PDB file of N, CA and C in Angstrom:
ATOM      1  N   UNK A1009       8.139  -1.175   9.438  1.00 62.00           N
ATOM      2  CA  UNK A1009       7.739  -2.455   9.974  1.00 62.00           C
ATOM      3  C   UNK A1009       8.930  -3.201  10.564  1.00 62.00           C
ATOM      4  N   UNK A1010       9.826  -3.319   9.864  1.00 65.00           N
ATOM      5  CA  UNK A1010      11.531  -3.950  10.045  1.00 65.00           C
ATOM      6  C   UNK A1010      11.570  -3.607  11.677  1.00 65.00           C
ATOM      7  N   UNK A1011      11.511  -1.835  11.745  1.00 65.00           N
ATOM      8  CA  UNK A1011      12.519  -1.652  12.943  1.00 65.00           C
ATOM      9  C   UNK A1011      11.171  -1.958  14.420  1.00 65.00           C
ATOM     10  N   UNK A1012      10.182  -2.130  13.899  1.00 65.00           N
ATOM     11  CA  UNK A1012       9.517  -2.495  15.498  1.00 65.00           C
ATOM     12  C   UNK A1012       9.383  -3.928  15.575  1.00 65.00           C
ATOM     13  N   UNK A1013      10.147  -4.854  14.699  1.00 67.00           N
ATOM     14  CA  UNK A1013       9.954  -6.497  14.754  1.00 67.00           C
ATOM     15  C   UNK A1013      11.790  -6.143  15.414  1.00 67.00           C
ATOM     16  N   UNK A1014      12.553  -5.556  15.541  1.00 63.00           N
ATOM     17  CA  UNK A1014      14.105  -5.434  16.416  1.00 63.00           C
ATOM     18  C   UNK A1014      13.887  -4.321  17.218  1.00 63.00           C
ATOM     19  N   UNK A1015      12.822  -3.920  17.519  1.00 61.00           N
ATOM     20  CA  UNK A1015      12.625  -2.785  18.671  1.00 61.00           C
ATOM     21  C   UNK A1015      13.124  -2.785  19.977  1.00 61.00           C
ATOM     22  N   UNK A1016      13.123  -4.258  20.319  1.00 65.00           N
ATOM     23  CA  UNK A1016      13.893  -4.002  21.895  1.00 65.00           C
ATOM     24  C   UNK A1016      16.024  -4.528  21.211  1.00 65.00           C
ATOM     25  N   UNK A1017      16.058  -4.734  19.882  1.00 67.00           N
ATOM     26  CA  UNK A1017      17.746  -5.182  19.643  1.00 67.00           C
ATOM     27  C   UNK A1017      18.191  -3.978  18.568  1.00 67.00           C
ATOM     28  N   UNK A1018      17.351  -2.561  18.324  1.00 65.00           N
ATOM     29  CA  UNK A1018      17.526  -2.162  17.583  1.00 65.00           C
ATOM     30  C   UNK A1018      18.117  -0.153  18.142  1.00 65.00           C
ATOM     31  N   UNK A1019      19.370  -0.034  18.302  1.00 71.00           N
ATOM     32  CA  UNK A1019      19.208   1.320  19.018  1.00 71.00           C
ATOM     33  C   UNK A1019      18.659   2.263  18.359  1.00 71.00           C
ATOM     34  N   UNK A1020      18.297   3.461  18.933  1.00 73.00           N
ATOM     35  CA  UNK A1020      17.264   4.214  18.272  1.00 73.00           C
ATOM     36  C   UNK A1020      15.795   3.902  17.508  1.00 73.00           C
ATOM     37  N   UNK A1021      15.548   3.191  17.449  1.00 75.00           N
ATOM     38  CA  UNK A1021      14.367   2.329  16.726  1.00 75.00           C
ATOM     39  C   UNK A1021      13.352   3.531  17.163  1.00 75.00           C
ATOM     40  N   UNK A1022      13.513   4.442  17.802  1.00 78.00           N
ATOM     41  CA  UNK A1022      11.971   4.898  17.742  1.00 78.00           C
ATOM     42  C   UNK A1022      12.524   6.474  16.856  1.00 78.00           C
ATOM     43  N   UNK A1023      13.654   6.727  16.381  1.00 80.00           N
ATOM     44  CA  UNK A1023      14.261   7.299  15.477  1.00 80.00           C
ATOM     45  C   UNK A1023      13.876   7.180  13.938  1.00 80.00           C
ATOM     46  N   UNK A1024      14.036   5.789  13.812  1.00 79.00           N
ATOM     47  CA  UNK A1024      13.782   5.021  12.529  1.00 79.00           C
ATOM     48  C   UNK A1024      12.578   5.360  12.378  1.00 79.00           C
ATOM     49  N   UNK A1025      11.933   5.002  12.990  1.00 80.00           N
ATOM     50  CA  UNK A1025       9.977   4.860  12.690  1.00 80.00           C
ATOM     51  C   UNK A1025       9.520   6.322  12.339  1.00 80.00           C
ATOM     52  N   UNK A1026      10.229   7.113  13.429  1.00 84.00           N
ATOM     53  CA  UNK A1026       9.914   9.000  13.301  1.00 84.00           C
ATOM     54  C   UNK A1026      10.000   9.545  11.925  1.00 84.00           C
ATOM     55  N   UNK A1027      11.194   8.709  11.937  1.00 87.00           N
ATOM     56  CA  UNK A1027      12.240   9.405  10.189  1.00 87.00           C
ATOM     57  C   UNK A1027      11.212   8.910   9.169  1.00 87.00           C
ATOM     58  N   UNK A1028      10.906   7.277   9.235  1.00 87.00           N
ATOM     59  CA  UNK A1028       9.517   6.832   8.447  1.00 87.00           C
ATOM     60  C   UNK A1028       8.698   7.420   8.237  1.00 87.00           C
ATOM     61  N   UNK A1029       8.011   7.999   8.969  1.00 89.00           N
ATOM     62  CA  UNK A1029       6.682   8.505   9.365  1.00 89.00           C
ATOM     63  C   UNK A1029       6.960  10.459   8.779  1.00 89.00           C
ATOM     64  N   UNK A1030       7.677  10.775   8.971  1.00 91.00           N
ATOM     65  CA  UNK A1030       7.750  11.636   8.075  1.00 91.00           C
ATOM     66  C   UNK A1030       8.332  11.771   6.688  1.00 91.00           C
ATOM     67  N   UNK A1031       9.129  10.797   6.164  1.00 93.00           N
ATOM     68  CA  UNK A1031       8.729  10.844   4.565  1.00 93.00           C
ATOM     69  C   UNK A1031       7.886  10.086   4.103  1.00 93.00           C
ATOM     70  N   UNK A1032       7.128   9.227   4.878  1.00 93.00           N
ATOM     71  CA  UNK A1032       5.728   9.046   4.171  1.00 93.00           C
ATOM     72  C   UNK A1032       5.227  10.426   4.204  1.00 93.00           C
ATOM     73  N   UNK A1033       4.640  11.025   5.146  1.00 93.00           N
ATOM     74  CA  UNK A1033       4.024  12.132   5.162  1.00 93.00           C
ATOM     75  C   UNK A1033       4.492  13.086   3.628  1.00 93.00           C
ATOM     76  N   UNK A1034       5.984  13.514   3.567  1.00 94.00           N
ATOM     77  CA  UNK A1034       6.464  14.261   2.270  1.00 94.00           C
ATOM     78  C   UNK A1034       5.498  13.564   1.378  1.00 94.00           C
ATOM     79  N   UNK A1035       5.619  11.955   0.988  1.00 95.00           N
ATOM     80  CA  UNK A1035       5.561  11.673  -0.213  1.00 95.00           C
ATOM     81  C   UNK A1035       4.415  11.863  -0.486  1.00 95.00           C
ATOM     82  N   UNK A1036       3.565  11.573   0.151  1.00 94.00           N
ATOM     83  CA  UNK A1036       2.225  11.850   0.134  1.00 94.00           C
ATOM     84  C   UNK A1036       1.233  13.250  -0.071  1.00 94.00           C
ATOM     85  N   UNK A1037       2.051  14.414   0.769  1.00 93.00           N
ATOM     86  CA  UNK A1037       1.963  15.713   0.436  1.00 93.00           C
ATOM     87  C   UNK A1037       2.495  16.128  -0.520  1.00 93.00           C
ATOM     88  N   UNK A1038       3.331  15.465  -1.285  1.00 93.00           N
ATOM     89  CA  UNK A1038       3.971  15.916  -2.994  1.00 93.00           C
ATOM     90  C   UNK A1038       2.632  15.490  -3.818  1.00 93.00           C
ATOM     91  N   UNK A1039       2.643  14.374  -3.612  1.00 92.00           N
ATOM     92  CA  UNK A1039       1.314  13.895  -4.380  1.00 92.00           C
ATOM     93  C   UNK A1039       0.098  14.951  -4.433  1.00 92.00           C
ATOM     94  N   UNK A1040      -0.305  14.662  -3.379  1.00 90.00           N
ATOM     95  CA  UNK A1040      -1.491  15.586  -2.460  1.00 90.00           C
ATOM     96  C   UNK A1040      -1.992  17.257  -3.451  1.00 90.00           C
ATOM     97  N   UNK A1041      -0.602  17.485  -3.465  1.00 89.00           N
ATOM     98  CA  UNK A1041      -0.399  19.218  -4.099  1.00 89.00           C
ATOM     99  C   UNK A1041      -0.009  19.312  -5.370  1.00 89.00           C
ATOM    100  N   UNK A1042      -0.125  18.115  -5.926  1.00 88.00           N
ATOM    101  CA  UNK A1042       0.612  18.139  -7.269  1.00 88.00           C
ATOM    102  C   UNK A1042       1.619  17.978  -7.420  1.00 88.00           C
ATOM    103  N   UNK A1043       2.597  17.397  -6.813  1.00 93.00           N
ATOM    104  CA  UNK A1043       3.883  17.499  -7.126  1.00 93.00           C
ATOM    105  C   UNK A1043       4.352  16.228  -7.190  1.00 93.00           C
ATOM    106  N   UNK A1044       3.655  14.938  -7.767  1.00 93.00           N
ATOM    107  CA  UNK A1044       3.658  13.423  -8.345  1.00 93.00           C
ATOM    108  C   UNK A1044       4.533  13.818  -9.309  1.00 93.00           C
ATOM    109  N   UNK A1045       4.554  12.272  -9.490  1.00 94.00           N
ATOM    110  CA  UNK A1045       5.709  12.048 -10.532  1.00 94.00           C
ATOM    111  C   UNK A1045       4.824  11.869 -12.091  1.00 94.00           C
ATOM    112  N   UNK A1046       5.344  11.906 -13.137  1.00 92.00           N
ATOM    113  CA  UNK A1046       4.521  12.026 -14.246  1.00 92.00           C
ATOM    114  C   UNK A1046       3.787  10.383 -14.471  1.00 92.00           C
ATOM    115  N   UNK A1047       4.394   9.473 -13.735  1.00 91.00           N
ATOM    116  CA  UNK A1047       3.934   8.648 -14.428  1.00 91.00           C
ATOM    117  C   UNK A1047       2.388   8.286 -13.697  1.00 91.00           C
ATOM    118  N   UNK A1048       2.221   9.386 -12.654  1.00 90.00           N
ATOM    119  CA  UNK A1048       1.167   8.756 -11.829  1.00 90.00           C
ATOM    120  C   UNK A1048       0.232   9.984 -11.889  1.00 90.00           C
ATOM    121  N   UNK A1049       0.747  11.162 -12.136  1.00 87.00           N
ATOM    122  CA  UNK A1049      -0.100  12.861 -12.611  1.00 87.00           C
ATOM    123  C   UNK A1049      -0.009  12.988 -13.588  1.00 87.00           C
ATOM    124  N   UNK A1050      -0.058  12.301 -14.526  1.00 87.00           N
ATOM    125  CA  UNK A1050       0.320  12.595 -16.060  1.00 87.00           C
ATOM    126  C   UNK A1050       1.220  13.923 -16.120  1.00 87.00           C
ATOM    127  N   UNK A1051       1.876  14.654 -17.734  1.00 88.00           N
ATOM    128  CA  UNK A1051       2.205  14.665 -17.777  1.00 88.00           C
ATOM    129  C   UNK A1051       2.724  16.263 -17.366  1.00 88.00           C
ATOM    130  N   UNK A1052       1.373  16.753 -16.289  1.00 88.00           N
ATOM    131  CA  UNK A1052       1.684  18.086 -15.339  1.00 88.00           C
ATOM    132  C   UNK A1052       2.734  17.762 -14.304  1.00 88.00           C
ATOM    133  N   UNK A1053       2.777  16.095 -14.234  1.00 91.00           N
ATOM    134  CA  UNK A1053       3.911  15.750 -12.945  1.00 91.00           C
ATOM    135  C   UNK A1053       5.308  15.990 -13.388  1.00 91.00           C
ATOM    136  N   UNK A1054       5.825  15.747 -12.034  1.00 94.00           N
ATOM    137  CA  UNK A1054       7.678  16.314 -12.000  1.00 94.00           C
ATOM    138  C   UNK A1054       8.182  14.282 -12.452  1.00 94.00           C
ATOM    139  N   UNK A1055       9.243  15.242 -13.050  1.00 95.00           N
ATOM    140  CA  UNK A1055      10.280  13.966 -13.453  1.00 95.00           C
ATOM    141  C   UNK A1055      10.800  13.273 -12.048  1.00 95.00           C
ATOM    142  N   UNK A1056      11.377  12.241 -12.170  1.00 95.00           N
ATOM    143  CA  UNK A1056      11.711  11.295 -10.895  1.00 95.00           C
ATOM    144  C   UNK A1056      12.621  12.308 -10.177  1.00 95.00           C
ATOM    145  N   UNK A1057      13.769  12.438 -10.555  1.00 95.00           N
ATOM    146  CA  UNK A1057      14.662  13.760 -10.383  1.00 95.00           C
ATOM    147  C   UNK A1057      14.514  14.934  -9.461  1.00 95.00           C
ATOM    148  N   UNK A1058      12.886  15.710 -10.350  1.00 95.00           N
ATOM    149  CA  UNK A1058      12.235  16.914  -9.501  1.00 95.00           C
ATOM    150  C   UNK A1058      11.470  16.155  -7.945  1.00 95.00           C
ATOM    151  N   UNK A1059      10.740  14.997  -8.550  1.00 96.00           N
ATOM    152  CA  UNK A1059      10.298  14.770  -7.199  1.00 96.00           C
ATOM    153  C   UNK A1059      10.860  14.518  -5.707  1.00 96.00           C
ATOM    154  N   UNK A1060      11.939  14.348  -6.022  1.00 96.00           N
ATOM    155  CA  UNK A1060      12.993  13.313  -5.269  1.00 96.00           C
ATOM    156  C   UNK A1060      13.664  14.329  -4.757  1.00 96.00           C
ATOM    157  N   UNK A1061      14.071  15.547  -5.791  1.00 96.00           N
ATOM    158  CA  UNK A1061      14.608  16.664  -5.164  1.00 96.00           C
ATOM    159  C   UNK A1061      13.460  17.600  -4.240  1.00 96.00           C
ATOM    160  N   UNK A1062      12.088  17.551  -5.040  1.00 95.00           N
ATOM    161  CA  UNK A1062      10.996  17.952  -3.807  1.00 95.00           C
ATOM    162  C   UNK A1062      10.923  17.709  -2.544  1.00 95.00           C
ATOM    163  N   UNK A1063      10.852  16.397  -2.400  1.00 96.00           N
ATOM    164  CA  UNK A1063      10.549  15.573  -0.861  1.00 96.00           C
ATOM    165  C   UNK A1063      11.831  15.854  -0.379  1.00 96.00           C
ATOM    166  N   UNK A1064      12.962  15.757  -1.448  1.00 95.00           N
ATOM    167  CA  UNK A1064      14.488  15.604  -0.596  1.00 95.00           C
ATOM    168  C   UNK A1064      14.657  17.137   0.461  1.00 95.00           C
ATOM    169  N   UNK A1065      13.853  18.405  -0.175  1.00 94.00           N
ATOM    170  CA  UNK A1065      13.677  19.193   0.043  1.00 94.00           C
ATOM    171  C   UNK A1065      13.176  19.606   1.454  1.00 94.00           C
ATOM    172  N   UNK A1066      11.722  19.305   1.310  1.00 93.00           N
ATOM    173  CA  UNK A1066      11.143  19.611   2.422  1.00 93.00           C
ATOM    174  C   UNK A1066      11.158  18.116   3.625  1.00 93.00           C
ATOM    175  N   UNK A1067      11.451  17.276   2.997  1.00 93.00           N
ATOM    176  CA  UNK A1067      12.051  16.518   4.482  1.00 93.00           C
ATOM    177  C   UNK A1067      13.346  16.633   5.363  1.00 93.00           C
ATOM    178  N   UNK A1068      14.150  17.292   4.372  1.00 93.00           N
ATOM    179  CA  UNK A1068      15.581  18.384   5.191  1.00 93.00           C
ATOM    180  C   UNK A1068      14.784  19.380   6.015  1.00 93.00           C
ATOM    181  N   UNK A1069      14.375  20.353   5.585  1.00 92.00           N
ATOM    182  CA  UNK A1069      13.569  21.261   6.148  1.00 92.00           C
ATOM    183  C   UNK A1069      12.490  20.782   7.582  1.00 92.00           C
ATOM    184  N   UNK A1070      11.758  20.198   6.963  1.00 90.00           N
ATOM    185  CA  UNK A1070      10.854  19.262   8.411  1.00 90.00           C
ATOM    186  C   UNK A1070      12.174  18.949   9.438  1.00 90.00           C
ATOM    187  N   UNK A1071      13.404  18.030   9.297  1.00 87.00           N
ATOM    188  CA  UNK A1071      13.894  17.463  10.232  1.00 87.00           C
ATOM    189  C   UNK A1071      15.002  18.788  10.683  1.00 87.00           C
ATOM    190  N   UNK A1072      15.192  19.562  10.105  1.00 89.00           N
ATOM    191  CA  UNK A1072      15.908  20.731  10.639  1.00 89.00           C
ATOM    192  C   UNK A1072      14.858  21.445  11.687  1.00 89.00           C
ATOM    193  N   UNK A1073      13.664  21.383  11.672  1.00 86.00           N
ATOM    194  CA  UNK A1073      12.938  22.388  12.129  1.00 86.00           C
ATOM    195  C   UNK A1073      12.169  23.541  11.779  1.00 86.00           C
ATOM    196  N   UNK A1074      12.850  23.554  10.511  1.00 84.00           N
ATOM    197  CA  UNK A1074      12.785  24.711   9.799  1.00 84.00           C
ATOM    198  C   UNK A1074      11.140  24.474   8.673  1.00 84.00           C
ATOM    199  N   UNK A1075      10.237  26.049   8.726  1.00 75.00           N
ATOM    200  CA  UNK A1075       9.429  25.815   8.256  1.00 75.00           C
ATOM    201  C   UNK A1075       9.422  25.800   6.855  1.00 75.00           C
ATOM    202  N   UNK A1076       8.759  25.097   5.495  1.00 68.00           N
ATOM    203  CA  UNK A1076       8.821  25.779   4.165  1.00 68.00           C
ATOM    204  C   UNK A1076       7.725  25.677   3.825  1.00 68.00           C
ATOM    205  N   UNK A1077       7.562  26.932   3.856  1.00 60.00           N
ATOM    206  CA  UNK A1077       5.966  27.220   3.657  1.00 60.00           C
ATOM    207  C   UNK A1077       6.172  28.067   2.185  1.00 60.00           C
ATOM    208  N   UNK A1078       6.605  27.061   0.860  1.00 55.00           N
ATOM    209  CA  UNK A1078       6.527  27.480  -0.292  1.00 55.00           C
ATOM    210  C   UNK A1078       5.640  27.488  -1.026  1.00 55.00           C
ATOM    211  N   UNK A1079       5.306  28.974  -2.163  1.00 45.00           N
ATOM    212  CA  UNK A1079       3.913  28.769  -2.450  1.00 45.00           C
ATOM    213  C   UNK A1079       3.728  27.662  -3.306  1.00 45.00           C
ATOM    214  N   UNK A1080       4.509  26.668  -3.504  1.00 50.00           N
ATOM    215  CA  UNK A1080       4.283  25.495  -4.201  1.00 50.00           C
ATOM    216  C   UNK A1080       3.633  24.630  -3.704  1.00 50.00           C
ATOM    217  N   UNK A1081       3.780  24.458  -2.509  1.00 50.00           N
ATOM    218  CA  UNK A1081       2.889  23.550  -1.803  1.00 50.00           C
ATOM    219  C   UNK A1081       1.352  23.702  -1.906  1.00 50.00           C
ATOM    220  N   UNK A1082       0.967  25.004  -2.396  1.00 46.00           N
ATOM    221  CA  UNK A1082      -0.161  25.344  -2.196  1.00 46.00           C
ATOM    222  C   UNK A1082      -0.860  25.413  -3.750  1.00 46.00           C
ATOM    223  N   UNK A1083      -0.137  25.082  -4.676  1.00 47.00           N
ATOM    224  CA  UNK A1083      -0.857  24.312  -5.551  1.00 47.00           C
ATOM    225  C   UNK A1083      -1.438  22.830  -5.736  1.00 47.00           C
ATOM    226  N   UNK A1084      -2.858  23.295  -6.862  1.00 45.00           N
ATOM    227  CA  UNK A1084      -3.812  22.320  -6.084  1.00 45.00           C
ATOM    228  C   UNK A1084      -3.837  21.194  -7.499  1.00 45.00           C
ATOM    229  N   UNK A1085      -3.833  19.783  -7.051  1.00 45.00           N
ATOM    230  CA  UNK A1085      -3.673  18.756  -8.212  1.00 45.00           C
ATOM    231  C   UNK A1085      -4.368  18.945  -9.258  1.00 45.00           C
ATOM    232  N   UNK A1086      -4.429  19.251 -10.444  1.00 48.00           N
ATOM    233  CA  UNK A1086      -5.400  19.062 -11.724  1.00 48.00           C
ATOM    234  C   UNK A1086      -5.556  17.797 -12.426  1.00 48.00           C
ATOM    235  N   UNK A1087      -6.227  16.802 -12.486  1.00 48.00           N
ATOM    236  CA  UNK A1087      -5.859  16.043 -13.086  1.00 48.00           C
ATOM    237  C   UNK A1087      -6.229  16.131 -14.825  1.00 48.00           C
ATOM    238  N   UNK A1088      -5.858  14.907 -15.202  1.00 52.00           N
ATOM    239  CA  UNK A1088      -6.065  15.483 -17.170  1.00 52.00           C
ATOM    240  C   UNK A1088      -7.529  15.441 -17.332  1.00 52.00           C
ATOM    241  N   UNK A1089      -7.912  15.712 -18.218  1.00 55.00           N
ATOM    242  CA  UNK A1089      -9.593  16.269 -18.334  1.00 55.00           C
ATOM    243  C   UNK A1089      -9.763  14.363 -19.017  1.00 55.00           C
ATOM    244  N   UNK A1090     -10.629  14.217 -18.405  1.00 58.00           N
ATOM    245  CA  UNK A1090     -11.728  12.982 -19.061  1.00 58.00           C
ATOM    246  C   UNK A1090     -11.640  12.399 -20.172  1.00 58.00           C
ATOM    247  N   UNK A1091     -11.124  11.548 -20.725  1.00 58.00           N
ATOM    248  CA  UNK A1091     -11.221  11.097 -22.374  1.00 58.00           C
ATOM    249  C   UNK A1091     -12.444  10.336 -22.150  1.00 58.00           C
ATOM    250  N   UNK A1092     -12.708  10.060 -23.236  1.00 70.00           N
ATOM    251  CA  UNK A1092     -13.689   8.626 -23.337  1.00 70.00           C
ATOM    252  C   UNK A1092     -13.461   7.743 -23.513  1.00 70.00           C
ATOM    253  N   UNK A1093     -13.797   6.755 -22.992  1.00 69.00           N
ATOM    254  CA  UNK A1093     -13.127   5.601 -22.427  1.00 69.00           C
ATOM    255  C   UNK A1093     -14.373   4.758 -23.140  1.00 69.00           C
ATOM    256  N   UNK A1094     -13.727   3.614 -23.406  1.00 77.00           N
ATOM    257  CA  UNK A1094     -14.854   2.380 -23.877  1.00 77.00           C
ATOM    258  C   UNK A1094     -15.002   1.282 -23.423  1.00 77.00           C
ATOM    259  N   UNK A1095     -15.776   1.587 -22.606  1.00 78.00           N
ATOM    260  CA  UNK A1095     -16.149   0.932 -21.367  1.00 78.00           C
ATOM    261  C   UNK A1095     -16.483  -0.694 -21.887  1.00 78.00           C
ATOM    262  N   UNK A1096     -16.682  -1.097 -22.609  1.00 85.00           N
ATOM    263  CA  UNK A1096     -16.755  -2.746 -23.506  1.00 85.00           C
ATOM    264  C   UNK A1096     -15.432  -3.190 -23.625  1.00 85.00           C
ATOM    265  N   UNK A1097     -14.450  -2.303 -24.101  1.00 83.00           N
ATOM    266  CA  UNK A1097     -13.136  -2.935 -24.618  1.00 83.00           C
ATOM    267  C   UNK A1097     -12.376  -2.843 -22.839  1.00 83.00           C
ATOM    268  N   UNK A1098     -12.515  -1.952 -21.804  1.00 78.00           N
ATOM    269  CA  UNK A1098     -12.068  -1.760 -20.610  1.00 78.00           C
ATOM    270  C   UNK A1098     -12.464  -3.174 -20.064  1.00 78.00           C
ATOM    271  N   UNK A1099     -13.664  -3.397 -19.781  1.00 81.00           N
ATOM    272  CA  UNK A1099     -14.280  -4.771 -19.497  1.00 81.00           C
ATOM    273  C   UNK A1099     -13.364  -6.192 -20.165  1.00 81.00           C
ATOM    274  N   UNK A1100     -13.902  -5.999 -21.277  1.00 84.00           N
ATOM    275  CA  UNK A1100     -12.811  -7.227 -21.850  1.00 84.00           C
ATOM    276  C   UNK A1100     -11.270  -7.521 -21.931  1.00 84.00           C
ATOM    277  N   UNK A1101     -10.798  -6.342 -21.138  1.00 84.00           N
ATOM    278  CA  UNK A1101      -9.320  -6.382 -21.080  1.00 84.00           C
ATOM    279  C   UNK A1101      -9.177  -6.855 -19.568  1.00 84.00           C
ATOM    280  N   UNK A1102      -9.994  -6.583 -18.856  1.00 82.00           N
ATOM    281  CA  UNK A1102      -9.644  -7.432 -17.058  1.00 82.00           C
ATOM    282  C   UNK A1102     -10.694  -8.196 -16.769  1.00 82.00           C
ATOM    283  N   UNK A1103     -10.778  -8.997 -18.078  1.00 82.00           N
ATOM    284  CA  UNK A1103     -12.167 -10.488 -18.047  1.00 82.00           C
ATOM    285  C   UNK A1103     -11.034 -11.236 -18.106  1.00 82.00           C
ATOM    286  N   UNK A1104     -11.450 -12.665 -17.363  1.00 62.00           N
ATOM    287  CA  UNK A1104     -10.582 -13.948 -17.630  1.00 62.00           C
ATOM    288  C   UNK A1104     -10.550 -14.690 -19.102  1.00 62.00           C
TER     289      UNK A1104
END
């Protein structure tokens, strides 16, 4: 958002936005495939560390050119199986 509010005082600005626009894309495809962080995939997710080294990963790779077509990517999210939830006490915890 920053660099198209200095787009005509900002050099490269359409650099910035590119570079944006593809680690959103990473972060989102980490997620996507399972490869979240634990606090948001429970506790099948990667530590801050792994994730960071994930994306750090394949967004080198994306901006090199270079393809990584690891079979990691191609695992598919599981999330944790269903508890039961009590739906009365859930209610009364986000009542005014």
């Amino acid at each position: 958002h920053s660099a198209s509010l200095y787009s005509g005082e900002v050099k490269d600005c359409d650099k910035v936005v590119g570079f944006t626009r593809t680690l959103r894309k990473h972060i989102h495809h980490a997620f996507v495939s399972g490869h979240g962080t634990r606090d948001l995939c429970g506790p099948s997710g990667l530590t801050t560390e792994q994730f960071v080294e994930h994306v750090g990963r394949k967004l080198s790779n994306s901006l090199k050119g270079v393809s990584d077509s690891d079979s990691d990517d191609e695992a598919h999210f599981v999330p944790d199986p269903v508890h039961e939830v009590d739906d009365d006490a859930m209610r009364a915890m986000f009542e005014d």
